[in-house]
Amino acid sequence: MVLLDRLRDTVQQAREGGQTVGKMGGLKLEMTKAQAKIGELFADIGIQAYKLYKKQELSHEGLNELFAQIDELTKQVDRSKADLDEIMMKIDVQNQDNAQSRLADIGARRNAEEEEPK
């Protein structure tokens, strides 16, 4: 649950703004690593749960419930990652708009300088 809380905080920080594209890229990398860790944990938990099931220390219903909870956590990570991707796309579009605006300003200044009498 700590990992999930950290992912939620990451997405919330990005939503609140003030993040640079580089910082967002770092956050995306962090989320990708976290998602990979969840995959590894899922596999480890599956192995342990199967061993308990074989020893009859865990019922079939308990095993199904465990996997359902793990699946829900994985879906939440995927949603958080999708949210972060959307935020990064908006930042990229905003940066492109800013760059185009700056280029237009530079072009206008050059035209104004060329038109000035010498």
GROMACS .gro file of C-alpha atoms in nm:
model
  118
    1MET     CA    1   0.000   0.000   0.000
    2VAL     CA    2   0.295   0.235   0.056
    3LEU     CA    3   0.391   0.199  -0.309
    4LEU     CA    4   0.037   0.281  -0.421
    5ASP     CA    5   0.026   0.588  -0.193
    6ARG     CA    6   0.357   0.705  -0.338
    7LEU     CA    7   0.223   0.667  -0.692
    8ARG     CA    8  -0.091   0.863  -0.602
    9ASP     CA    9   0.125   1.140  -0.453
   10THR     CA   10   0.336   1.149  -0.769
   11VAL     CA   11   0.032   1.195  -0.992
   12GLN     CA   12  -0.118   1.454  -0.755
   13GLN     CA   13   0.204   1.656  -0.755
   14ALA     CA   14   0.205   1.654  -1.133
   15ARG     CA   15  -0.157   1.769  -1.144
   16GLU     CA   16  -0.081   2.059  -0.913
   17GLY     CA   17   0.162   2.188  -1.174
   18GLY     CA   18   0.500   2.343  -1.153
   19GLN     CA   19   0.666   2.030  -1.287
   20THR     CA   20   0.916   2.053  -1.570
   21VAL     CA   21   0.924   1.802  -1.853
   22GLY     CA   22   1.252   1.659  -1.719
   23LYS     CA   23   1.102   1.613  -1.375
   24MET     CA   24   0.794   1.452  -1.530
   25GLY     CA   25   1.018   1.216  -1.727
   26GLY     CA   26   1.186   1.119  -1.401
   27LEU     CA   27   0.848   1.058  -1.242
   28LYS     CA   28   0.742   0.844  -1.537
   29LEU     CA   29   1.060   0.639  -1.505
   30GLU     CA   30   0.994   0.598  -1.133
   31MET     CA   31   0.640   0.478  -1.206
   32THR     CA   32   0.764   0.234  -1.470
   33LYS     CA   33   1.011   0.089  -1.219
   34ALA     CA   34   0.736   0.069  -0.957
   35GLN     CA   35   0.513  -0.113  -1.204
   36ALA     CA   36   0.791  -0.363  -1.275
   37LYS     CA   37   0.836  -0.418  -0.901
   38ILE     CA   38   0.465  -0.485  -0.866
   39GLY     CA   39   0.497  -0.746  -1.140
   40GLU     CA   40   0.782  -0.912  -0.951
   41LEU     CA   41   0.585  -0.897  -0.626
   42PHE     CA   42   0.285  -1.045  -0.801
   43ALA     CA   43   0.496  -1.340  -0.917
   44ASP     CA   44   0.653  -1.388  -0.572
   45ILE     CA   45   0.315  -1.371  -0.399
   46GLY     CA   46   0.175  -1.616  -0.650
   47ILE     CA   47   0.452  -1.864  -0.580
   48GLN     CA   48   0.412  -1.829  -0.203
   49ALA     CA   49   0.033  -1.853  -0.225
   50TYR     CA   50   0.058  -2.166  -0.438
   51LYS     CA   51   0.294  -2.325  -0.184
   52LEU     CA   52   0.048  -2.243   0.096
   53TYR     CA   53  -0.238  -2.380  -0.113
   54LYS     CA   54  -0.047  -2.704  -0.175
   55LYS     CA   55   0.016  -2.736   0.201
   56GLN     CA   56  -0.358  -2.672   0.245
   57GLU     CA   57  -0.289  -2.365   0.458
   58LEU     CA   58  -0.476  -2.143   0.212
   59SER     CA   59  -0.815  -2.216   0.061
   60HIS     CA   60  -0.903  -2.184  -0.305
   61GLU     CA   61  -1.135  -1.893  -0.221
   62GLY     CA   62  -0.859  -1.721  -0.024
   63LEU     CA   63  -0.624  -1.763  -0.317
   64ASN     CA   64  -0.878  -1.611  -0.557
   65GLU     CA   65  -0.934  -1.317  -0.323
   66LEU     CA   66  -0.560  -1.258  -0.291
   67PHE     CA   67  -0.514  -1.249  -0.668
   68ALA     CA   68  -0.815  -1.020  -0.709
   69GLN     CA   69  -0.658  -0.771  -0.466
   70ILE     CA   70  -0.324  -0.787  -0.646
   71ASP     CA   71  -0.499  -0.739  -0.980
   72GLU     CA   72  -0.679  -0.430  -0.845
   73LEU     CA   73  -0.350  -0.280  -0.727
   74THR     CA   74  -0.198  -0.340  -1.070
   75LYS     CA   75  -0.495  -0.167  -1.235
   76GLN     CA   76  -0.451   0.133  -1.004
   77VAL     CA   77  -0.085   0.158  -1.102
   78ASP     CA   78  -0.184   0.142  -1.469
   79ARG     CA   79  -0.441   0.420  -1.418
   80SER     CA   80  -0.184   0.633  -1.237
   81LYS     CA   81   0.063   0.580  -1.519
   82ALA     CA   82  -0.202   0.675  -1.778
   83ASP     CA   83  -0.279   0.991  -1.578
   84LEU     CA   84   0.089   1.081  -1.575
   85ASP     CA   85   0.119   1.017  -1.950
   86GLU     CA   86  -0.176   1.251  -2.010
   87ILE     CA   87  -0.019   1.522  -1.794
   88MET     CA   88   0.312   1.486  -1.977
   89MET     CA   89   0.135   1.516  -2.312
   90LYS     CA   90  -0.032   1.840  -2.198
   91ILE     CA   91   0.305   1.976  -2.087
   92ASP     CA   92   0.461   1.880  -2.422
   93VAL     CA   93   0.180   2.058  -2.611
   94GLN     CA   94   0.220   2.364  -2.389
   95ASN     CA   95   0.596   2.368  -2.446
   96GLN     CA   96   0.545   2.338  -2.823
   97ASP     CA   97   0.297   2.626  -2.817
   98ASN     CA   98   0.545   2.836  -2.617
   99ALA     CA   99   0.824   2.755  -2.863
  100GLN     CA  100   0.608   2.849  -3.162
  101SER     CA  101   0.509   3.173  -2.992
  102ARG     CA  102   0.875   3.256  -2.924
  103LEU     CA  103   0.968   3.183  -3.285
  104ALA     CA  104   0.688   3.411  -3.405
  105ASP     CA  105   0.814   3.689  -3.174
  106ILE     CA  106   1.169   3.648  -3.305
  107GLY     CA  107   1.043   3.660  -3.664
  108ALA     CA  108   0.839   3.974  -3.593
  109ARG     CA  109   1.141   4.144  -3.434
  110ARG     CA  110   1.361   4.057  -3.732
  111ASN     CA  111   1.101   4.194  -3.971
  112ALA     CA  112   1.073   4.512  -3.765
  113GLU     CA  113   1.453   4.553  -3.764
  114GLU     CA  114   1.471   4.505  -4.141
  115GLU     CA  115   1.200   4.765  -4.199
  116GLU     CA  116   1.367   5.030  -3.983
  117PRO     CA  117   1.538   5.304  -4.185
  118LYS     CA  118   1.914   5.285  -4.184
   0.00000   0.00000   0.00000
